[in-house]
XYZ file of C-alpha atoms in Angstrom:
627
model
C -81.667 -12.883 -13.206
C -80.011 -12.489 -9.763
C -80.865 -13.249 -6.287
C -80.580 -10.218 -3.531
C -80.032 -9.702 -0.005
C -80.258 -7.399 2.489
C -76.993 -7.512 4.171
C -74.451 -4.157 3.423
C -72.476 -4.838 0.579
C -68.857 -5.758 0.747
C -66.778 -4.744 -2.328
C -63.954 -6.487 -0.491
C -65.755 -9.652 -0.540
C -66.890 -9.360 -4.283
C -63.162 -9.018 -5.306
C -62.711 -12.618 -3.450
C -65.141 -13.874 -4.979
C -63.894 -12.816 -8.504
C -60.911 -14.508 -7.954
C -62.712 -17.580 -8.044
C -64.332 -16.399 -10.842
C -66.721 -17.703 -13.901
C -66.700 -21.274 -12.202
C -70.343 -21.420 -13.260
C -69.249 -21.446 -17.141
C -65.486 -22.833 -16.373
C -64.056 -20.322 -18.596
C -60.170 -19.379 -18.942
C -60.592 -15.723 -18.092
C -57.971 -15.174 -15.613
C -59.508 -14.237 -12.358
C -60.150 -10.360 -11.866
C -58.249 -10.518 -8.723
C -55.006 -12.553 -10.099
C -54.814 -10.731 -13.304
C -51.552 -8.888 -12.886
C -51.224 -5.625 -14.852
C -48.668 -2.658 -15.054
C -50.407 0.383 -13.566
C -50.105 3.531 -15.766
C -50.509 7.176 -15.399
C -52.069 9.649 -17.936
C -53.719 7.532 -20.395
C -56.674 8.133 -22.470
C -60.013 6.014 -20.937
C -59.681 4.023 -24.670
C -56.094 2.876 -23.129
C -57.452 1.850 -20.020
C -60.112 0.142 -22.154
C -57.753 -1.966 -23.909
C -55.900 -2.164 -21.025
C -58.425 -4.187 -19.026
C -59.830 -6.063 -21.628
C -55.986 -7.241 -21.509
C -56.045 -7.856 -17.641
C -59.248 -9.826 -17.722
C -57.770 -12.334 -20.223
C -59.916 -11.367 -23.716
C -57.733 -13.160 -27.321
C -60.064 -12.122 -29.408
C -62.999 -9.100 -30.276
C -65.578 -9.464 -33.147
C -66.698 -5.923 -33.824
C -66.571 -2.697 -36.611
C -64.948 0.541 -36.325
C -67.132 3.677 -36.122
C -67.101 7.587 -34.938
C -68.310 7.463 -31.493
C -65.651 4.077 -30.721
C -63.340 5.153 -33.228
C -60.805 6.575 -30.171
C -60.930 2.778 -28.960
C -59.756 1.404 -32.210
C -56.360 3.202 -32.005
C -54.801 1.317 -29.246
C -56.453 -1.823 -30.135
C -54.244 -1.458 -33.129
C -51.361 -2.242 -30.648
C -52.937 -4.618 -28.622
C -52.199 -8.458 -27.903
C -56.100 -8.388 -28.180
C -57.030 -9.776 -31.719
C -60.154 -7.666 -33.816
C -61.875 -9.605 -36.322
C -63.079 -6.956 -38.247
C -66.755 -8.174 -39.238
C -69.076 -7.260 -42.357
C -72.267 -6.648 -40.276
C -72.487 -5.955 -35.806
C -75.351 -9.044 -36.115
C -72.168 -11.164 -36.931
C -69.867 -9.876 -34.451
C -72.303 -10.849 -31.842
C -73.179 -13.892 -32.988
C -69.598 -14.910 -33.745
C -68.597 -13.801 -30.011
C -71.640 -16.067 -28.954
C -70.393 -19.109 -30.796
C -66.989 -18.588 -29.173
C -68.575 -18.726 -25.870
C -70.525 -21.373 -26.460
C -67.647 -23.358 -27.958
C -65.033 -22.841 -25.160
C -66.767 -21.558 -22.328
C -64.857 -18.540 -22.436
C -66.554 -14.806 -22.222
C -66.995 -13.906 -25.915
C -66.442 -9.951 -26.657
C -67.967 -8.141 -29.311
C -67.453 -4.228 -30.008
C -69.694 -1.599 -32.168
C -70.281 2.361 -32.350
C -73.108 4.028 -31.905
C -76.707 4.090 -32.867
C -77.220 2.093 -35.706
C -74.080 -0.200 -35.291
C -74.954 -1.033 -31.171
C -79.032 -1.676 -32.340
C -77.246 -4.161 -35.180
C -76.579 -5.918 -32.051
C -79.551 -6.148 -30.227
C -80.752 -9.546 -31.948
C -77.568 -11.680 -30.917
C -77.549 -10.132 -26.900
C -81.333 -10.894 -27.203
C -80.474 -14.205 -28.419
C -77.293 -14.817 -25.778
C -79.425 -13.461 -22.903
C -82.016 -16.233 -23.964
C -79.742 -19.010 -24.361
C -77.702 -17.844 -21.171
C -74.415 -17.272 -23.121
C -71.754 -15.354 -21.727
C -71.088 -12.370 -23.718
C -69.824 -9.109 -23.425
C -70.810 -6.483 -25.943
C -68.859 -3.054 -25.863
C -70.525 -0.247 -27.363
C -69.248 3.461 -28.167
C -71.921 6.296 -27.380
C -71.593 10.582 -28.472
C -70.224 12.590 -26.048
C -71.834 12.825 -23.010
C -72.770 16.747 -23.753
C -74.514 15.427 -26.662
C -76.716 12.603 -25.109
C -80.316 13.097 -25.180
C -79.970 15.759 -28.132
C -80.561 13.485 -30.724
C -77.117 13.729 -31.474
C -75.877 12.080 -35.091
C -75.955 8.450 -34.449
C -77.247 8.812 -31.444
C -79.209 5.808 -29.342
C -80.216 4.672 -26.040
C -78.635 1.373 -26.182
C -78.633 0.967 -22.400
C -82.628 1.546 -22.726
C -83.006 -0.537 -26.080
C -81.103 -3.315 -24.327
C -82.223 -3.222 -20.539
C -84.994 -6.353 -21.199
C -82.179 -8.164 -23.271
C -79.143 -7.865 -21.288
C -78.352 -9.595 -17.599
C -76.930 -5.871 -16.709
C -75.766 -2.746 -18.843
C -73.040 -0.025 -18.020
C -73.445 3.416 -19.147
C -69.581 5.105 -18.483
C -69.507 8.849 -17.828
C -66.161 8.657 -15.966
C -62.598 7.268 -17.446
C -61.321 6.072 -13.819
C -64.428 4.220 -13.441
C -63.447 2.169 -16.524
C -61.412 -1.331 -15.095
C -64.049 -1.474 -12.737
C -66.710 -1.823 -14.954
C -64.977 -4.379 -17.629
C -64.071 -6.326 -14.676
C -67.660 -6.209 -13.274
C -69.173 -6.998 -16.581
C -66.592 -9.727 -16.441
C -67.616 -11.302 -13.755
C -71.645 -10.387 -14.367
C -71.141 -12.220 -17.448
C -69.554 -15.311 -16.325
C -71.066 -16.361 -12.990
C -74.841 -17.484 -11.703
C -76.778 -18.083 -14.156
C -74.245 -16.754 -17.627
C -75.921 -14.038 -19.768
C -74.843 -10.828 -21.934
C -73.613 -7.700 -20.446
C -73.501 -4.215 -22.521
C -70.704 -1.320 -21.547
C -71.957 2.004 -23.192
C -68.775 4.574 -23.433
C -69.344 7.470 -24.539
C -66.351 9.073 -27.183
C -65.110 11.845 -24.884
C -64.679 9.246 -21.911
C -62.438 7.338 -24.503
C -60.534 10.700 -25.143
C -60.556 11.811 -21.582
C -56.843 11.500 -19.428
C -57.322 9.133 -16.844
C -55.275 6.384 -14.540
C -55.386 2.532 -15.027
C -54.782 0.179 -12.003
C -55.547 -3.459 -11.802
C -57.664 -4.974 -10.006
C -59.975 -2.915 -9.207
C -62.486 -2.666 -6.926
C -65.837 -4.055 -7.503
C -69.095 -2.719 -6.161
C -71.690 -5.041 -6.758
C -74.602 -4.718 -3.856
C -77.056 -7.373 -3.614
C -75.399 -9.766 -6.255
C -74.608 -12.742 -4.729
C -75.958 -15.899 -7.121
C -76.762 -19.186 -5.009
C -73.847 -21.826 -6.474
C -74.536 -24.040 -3.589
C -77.774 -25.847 -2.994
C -80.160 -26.660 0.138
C -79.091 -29.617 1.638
C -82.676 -30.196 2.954
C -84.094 -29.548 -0.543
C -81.256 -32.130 -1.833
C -82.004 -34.714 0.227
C -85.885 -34.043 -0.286
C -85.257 -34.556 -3.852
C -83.221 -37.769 -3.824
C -86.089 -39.484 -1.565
C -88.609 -38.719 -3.986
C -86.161 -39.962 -7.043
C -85.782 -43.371 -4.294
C -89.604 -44.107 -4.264
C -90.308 -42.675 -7.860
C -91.738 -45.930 -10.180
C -91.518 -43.617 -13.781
C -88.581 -41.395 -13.401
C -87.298 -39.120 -16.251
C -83.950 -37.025 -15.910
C -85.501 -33.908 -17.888
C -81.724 -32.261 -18.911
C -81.826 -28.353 -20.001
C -78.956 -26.562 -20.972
C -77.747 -25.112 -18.079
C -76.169 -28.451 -17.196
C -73.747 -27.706 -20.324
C -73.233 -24.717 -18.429
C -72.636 -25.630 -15.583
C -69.699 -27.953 -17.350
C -71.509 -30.924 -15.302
C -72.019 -33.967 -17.538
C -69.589 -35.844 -16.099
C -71.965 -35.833 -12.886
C -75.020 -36.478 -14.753
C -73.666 -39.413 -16.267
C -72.936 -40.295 -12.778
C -76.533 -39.503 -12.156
C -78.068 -41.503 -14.419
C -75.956 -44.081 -13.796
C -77.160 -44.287 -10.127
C -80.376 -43.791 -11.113
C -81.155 -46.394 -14.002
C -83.762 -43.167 -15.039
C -84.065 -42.487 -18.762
C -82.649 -39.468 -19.409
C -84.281 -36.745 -22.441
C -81.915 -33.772 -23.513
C -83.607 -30.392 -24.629
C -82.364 -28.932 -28.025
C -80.248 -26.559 -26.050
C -78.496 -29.641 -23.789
C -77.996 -31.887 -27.067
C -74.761 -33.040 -26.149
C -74.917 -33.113 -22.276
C -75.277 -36.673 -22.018
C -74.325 -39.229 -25.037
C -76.910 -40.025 -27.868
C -75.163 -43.545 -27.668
C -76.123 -44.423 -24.779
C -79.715 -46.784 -24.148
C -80.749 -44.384 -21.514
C -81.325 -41.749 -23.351
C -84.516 -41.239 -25.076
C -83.379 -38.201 -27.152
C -84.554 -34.605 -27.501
C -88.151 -33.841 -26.061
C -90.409 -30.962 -27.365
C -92.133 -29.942 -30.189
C -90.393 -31.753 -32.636
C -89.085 -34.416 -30.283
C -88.814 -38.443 -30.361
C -92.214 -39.684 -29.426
C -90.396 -41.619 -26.535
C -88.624 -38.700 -25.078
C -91.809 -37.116 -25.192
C -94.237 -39.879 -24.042
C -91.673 -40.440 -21.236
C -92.390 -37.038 -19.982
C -96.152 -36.971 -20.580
C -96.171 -40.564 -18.386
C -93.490 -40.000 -15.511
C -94.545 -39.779 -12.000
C -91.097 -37.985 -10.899
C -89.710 -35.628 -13.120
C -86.300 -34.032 -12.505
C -86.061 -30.946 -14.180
C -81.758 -29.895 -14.147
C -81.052 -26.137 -15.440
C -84.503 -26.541 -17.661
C -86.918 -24.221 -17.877
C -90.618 -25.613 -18.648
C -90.245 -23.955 -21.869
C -93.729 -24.069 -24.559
C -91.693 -26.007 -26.988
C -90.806 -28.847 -24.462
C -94.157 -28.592 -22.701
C -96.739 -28.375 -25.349
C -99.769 -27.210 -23.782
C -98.754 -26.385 -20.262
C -101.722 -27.443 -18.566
C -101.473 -31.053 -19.860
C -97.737 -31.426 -19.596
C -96.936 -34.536 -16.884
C -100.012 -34.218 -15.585
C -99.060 -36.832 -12.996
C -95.283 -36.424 -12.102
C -94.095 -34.795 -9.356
C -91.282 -31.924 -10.233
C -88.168 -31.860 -8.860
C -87.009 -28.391 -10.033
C -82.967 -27.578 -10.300
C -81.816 -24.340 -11.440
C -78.919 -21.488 -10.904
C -81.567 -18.721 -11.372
C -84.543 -18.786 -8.763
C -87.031 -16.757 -10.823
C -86.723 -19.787 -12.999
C -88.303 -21.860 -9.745
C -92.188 -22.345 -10.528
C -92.325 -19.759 -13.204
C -93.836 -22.359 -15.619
C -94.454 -25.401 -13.851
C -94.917 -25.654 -9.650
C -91.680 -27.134 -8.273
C -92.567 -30.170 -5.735
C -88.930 -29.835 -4.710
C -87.492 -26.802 -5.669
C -83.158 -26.441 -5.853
C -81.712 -23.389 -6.425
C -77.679 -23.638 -7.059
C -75.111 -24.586 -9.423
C -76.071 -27.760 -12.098
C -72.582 -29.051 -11.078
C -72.796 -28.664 -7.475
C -76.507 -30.190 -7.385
C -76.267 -33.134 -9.480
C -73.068 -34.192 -7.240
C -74.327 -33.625 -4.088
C -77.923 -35.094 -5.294
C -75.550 -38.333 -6.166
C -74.420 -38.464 -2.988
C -77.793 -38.485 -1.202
C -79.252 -40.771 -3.854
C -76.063 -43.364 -2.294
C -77.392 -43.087 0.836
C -81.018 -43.712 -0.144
C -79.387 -46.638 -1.807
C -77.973 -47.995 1.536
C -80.702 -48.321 3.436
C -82.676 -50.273 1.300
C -84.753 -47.871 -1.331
C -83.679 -48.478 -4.762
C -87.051 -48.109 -7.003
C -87.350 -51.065 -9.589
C -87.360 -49.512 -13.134
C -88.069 -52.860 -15.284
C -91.618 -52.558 -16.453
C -90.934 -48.861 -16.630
C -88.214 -49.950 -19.175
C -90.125 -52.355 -21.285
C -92.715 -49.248 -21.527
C -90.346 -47.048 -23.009
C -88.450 -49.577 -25.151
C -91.350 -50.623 -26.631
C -92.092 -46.851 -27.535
C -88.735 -46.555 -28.566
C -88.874 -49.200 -31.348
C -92.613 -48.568 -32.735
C -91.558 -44.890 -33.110
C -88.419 -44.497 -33.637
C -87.112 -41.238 -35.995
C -87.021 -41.724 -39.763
C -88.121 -39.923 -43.175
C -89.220 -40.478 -46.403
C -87.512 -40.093 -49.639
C -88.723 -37.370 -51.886
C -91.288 -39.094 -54.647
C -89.691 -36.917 -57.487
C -86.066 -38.483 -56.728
C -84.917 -35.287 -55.258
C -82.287 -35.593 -52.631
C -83.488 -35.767 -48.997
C -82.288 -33.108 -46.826
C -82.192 -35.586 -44.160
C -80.196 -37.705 -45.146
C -77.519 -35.289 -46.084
C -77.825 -34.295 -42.230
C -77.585 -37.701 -41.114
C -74.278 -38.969 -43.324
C -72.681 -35.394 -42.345
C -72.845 -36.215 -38.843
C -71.621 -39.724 -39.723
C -68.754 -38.423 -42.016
C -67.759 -35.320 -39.655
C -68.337 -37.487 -36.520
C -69.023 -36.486 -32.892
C -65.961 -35.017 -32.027
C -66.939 -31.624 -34.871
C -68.891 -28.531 -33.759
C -72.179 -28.138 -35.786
C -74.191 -25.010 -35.474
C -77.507 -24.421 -36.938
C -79.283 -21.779 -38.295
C -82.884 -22.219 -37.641
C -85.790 -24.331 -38.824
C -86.391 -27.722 -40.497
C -82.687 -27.774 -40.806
C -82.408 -27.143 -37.265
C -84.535 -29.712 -35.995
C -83.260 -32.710 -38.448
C -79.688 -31.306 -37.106
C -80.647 -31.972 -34.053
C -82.268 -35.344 -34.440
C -79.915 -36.980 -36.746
C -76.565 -35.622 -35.641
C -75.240 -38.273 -32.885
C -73.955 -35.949 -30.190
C -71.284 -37.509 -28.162
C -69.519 -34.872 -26.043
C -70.536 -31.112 -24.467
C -70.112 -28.727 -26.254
C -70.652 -30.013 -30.008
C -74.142 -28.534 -30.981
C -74.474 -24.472 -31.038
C -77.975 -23.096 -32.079
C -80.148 -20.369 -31.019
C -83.182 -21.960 -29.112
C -84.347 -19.608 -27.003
C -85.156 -16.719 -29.924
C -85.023 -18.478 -32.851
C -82.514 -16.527 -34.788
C -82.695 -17.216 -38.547
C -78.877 -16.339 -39.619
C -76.915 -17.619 -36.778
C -75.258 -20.449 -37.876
C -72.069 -18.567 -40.634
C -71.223 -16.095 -37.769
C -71.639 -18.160 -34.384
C -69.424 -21.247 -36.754
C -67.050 -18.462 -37.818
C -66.359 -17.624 -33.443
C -66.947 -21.225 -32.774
C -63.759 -21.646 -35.090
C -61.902 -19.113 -34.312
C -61.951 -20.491 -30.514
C -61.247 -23.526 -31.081
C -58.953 -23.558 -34.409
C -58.158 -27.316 -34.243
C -61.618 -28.489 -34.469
C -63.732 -28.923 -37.457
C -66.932 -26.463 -37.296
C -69.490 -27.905 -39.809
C -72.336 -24.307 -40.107
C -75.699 -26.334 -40.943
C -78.186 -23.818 -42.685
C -81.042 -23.730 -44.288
C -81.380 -21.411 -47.470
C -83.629 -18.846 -46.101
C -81.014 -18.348 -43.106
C -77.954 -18.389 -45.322
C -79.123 -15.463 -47.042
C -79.206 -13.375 -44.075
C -75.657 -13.121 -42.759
C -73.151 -15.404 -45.243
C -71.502 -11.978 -45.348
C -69.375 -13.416 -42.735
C -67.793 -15.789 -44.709
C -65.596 -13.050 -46.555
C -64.503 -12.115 -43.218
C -63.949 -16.223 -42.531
C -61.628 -16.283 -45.567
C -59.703 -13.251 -45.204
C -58.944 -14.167 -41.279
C -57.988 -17.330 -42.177
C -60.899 -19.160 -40.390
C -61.761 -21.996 -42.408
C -65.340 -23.210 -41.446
C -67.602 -25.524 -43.407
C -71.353 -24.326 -44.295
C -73.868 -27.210 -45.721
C -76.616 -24.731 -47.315
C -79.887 -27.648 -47.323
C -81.214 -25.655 -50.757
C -84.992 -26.447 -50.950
C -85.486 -23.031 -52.403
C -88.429 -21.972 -49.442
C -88.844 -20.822 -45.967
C -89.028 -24.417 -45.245
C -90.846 -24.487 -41.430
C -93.236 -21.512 -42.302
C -94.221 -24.026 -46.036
C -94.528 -26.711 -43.441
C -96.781 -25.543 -41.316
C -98.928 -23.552 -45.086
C -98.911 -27.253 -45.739
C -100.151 -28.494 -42.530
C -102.434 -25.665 -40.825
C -103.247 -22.900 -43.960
C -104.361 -25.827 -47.329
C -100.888 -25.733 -49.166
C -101.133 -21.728 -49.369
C -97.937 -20.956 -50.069
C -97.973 -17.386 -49.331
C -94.606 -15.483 -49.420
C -92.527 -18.835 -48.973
C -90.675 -19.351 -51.982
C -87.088 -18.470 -52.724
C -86.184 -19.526 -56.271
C -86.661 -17.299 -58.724
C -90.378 -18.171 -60.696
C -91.625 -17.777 -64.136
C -94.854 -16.104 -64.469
C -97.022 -19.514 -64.423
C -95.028 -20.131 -61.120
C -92.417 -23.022 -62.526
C -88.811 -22.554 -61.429
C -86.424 -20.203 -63.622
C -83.592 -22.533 -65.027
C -81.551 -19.919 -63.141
C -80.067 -20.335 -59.870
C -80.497 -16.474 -57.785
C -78.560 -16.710 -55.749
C -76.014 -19.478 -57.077
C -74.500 -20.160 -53.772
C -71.527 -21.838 -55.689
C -70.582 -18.742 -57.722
C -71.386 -16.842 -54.206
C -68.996 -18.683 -52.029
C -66.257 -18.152 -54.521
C -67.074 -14.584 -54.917
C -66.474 -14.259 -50.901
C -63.033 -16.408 -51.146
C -64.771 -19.936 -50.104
C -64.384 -22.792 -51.722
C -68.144 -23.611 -53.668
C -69.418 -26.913 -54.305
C -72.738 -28.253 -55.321
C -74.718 -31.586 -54.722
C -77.835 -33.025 -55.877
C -77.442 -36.453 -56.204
C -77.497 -39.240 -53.186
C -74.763 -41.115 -54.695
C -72.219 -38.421 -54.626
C -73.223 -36.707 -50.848
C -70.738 -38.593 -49.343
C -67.949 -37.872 -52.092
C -68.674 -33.999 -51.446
C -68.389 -34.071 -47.815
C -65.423 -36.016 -48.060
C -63.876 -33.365 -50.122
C -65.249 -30.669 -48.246
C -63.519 -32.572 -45.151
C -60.264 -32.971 -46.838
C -59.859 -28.357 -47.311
C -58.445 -26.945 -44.481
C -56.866 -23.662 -45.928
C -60.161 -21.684 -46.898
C -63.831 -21.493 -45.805
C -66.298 -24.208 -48.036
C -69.552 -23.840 -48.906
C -71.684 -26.669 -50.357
C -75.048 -26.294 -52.005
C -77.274 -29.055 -51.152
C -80.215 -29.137 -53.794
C -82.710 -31.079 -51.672
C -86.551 -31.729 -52.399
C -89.041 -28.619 -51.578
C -91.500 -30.792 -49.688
C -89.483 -32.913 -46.799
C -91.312 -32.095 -43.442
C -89.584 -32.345 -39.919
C -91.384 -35.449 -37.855
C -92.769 -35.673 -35.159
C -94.564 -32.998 -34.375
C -96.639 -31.367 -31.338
C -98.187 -28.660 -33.244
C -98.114 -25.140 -31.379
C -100.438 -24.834 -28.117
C -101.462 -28.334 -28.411
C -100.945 -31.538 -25.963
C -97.697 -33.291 -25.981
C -100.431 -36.381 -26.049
C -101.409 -35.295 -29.506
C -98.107 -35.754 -30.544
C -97.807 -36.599 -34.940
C -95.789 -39.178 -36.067
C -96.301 -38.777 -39.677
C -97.484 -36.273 -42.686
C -101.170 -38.121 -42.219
C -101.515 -35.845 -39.655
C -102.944 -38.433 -36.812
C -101.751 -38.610 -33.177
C -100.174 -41.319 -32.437
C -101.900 -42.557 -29.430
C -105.390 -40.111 -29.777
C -105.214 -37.307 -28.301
C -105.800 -37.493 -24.608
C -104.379 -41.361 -24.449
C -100.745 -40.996 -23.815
């Protein structure tokens, strides 16, 4: 996750470059070095805590009281610093994820020891996959007690070593400001990613000193913000003299806070331009040059466009298997360009023709630049029957779905009239599955910033929590939670903690009563066997009970939401409408949708983006081999 050198550290130096700090996420964080901060003298290590989460700029922790952190929670209680006292550590982390991923901001969650820090391994798993700036503060037993098998004891730097970008174990109150402010910074610059500090309760208790800024020690971190100029220029004479170019955008260009120079890019370019699930957003849906999200369940012309190219330009992407299908048949004739923060990204997946290691920002302007200049003397590649290609793919496959042949609503068209109804200035977040994927093909996503999910690890329950931090960091926006029924179940816990905060986010539950990608893919790969898929409650010759468990209408009232239900077409937009028009409590609607709506199209798992399926007959669309 970082690059190294051999030159002697200078902690001098790393202060500097603090102060310019978390430019590769843009956050607000004041700057370690400009934070100003009255020093103070015989303090416990939980007031210096506090203290520097002050200093470094933190409005807000998600997190739950407990022994071992318990010292930490008394002067929070007089803090500036808000706590949003959570029903479950998953949410806490998840909510301080959606607040980073909705402002750009470091988001903070807190927890005590053993079981409450392992509550939050699955969202700092989930952040470090996604890259999401997050800083998770844990409490840990005395430090007599460690390795005893103390009462709620665990090794949460251990358990989180694979999952975090660093981890802090404290055994020393002065040593305190200079690890927030390192985690801080660790958090927020290269390539973004969560950071753990482990205290244990008698360094909260101990007396210490606080001073700010401190001093920051950290040897052989230096990320590369600024690219090669050789490798720039390398790159922009390939894009020159490329006939089938594709802009392939990840979602370190959101990141990176650099659409504004992509859409200079593309401009420049006249390349069509495909947007991973994680980059939906980075450049607009309404634009013609963009194709839409590649992948597994991508357009068949972002995908084709990718399988054809003879230059691709990969920008903070990583090759991953649900972009590239089978990898040894992905682009088997393009020629990479490969741009990225984080250099063991370089070639991990796919060899880089041109490999760029620096900033998304930095690279796509200074790539602009030499792409001018290319320009100037003559080499500007002619992109028209490259264009009739992928228009022509574009309007004999463009995305649609069926109607359910009972009459039972279809899931996406509640998705689709959402989007229309919210419109692209909302946050959506997803849970994950079908819902996901129709989310993100039938949402138009106009602006940075407007589509949180969890793509990297696939976390079922992350929409409530991630909307409910989303929210909270950015109160004047409307945050619509899109989740599926299966995911719902798992953490809308969080919305009693929505309506008691005052945080009132909007959850569309798309109620087809099963795990709906696992029944797909029973349908498609195991003959319909519907093995441990349903939800609803069954009678014993397997019809539906009458009754609804859970009734998510009675639920979301019981947790101090507003509940509504809908089940016809011809009242889905009356419902959102209404659901639109509350803005003093959390809402909750229960759309009953049909059990059988698949997500199209589809590469199925390990196979070749060339076999790509269009429709539920399950035939590729061009053969498979004849993309």
């Amino acid at each position: 996750m970082t690059s190294t050198t051999n030159e002697a550290p200078d902690p001098e130096a790393a202060t500097r470059e603090a102060a310019a700090s978390l430019t590769g996420v843009e956050t607000t964080v004041r700057s370690v070095a400009q934070a100003a901060a009255e020093p103070a003298t015989g303090i416990t290590g939980a007031q210096s805590l506090v203290r520097s989460l002050e200093a470094v700029g933190v409005d807000v922790v998600f997190g739950i009281p407990g022994g071992a952190i318990l010292p930490l929670y008394d002067p929070l209680f007089d803090s500036k610093v808000h706590h949003v006292l959570v029903r479950h550590e998953q949410g806490a982390g998840h909510a301080a994820t959606g607040y980073a991923q909705a402002t750009g901001r470091v988001g903070v969650c807190m927890a005590t020891s053993g079981p409450g820090a392992t509550n939050l391994v699955t969202p700092l798993a989930d952040a470090y996959m996604d890259s999401v700036p997050i800083v998770a503060i844990t409490g840990q037993v005395p430090s007599g007690a460690i390795g005893t098998d103390a009462f709620q004891e665990a090794d949460i730097r251990g358990i989180t070593m694979p999952v975090t970008k660093h981890n802090f174990l404290v055994t020393d109150a002065a040593e305190i400001p200079q690890r927030i402010a390192e985690a801080f910074h660790l958090a927020s610059t290269g390539r973004p990613g969560p950071v753990l500090v482990d205290v244990p309760k008698d360094v909260l208790q101990a007396t210490t000193d606080f001073a700010w800024p401190p001093r920051m020690d950290l040897p052989g971190y230096k990320p590369t913000t600024r690219p090669h100029g050789k490798q720039v220029r390398e790159a922009a004479a390939l894009i020159a003299g490329a006939s089938r170019p594709v802009l392939y955008v990840g979602g370190g260009v959101l990141k990176a806070r650099a659409s504004e120079e992509l859409a200079e890019l593309a401009e420049l370019t006249g390349a069509p331009v495909v947007t991973t699930l994680m980059a939906r957003g980075a450049f607009p849906d309404s634009s013609p040059q963009h194709l839409g999200m590649p992948g597994m369940h991508g357009t068949v012309a972002a995908v084709t466009a990718l399988q054809k190219a003879d230059v691709l330009v990969a920008l903070g992407a990583r090759f991953d298997d649900r972009v590239t299908g089978e990898l040894s048949s992905f682009a088997p004739d393009a020629l990479v360009v490969h741009a990225d923060i984080d250099p063991a990204e370089i070639g991990k997946n796919r060899k880089a023709d041109v490999p760029i290691v620096g900033d998304a920002k930095e690279t796509i302007a200074q790539l602009v630049e030499a792409l001018r200049v290319e320009h100037a003397a003559g080499r500007t590649p002619d992109l028209a029957a490259w264009w009739e290609q992928l228009d022509d793919w574009r309007e004999r496959y463009p995305l649609g779905y069926d109607w359910p042949e009972d009459g039972a609503l279809s899931p996406q068209y509640v998705i689709e009239r959402l989007g229309a109804i919210a419109g692209p200035d909302a946050i959506y977040t997803s849970g994950v599955g079908q819902h996901q994927m129709w989310a993100a093909q039938f949402i138009r996503y106009e602006k940075p910033g407007t589509w949180l999910n969890s793509g990297g690890l696939g976390t079922m329950g992350y929409a409530v929590p991630a909307a409910m931090g989303a929210k909270y960091g950015c109160p004047e926006t409307t945050v619509w939670a899109i989740d599926g029924d299966g995911c719902f179940q798992m953490t809308n816990q969080e919305l009693a903690t929505c309506a008691i905060e005052g945080i009132p986010v909007k959850v569309a539950v798309i109620n087809n009563g099963n795990l709906g990608m696992v029944r797909q893919w029973q349908t498609l790969f195991y003959e319909g066997r519907y093995s441990n898929t349903k939800l609803h409650a069954r009678n014993p010759d397997g019809t539906p009970k009458p009754v609804r468990i859970p009734d998510f209408v009675a639920l979301a009232e019981a947790l101090g939401c507003v509940g509504l239900r809908c089940e016809s077409k011809d009242d889905v937009d009356a419902v959102i409408e209404k659901a639109m028009s509350i803005t003093d409590a959390p809402v909750v609607i229960d759309f009953v949708v049909g059990a059988d709506a698949q997500v199209w199209p589809m590469v199925a798992a390990g196979s070749s983006n060339d076999a790509i399926l269009a429709a539920r007959d399950v035939r590729p669309v061009f053969g498979e081999g004849q993309v």
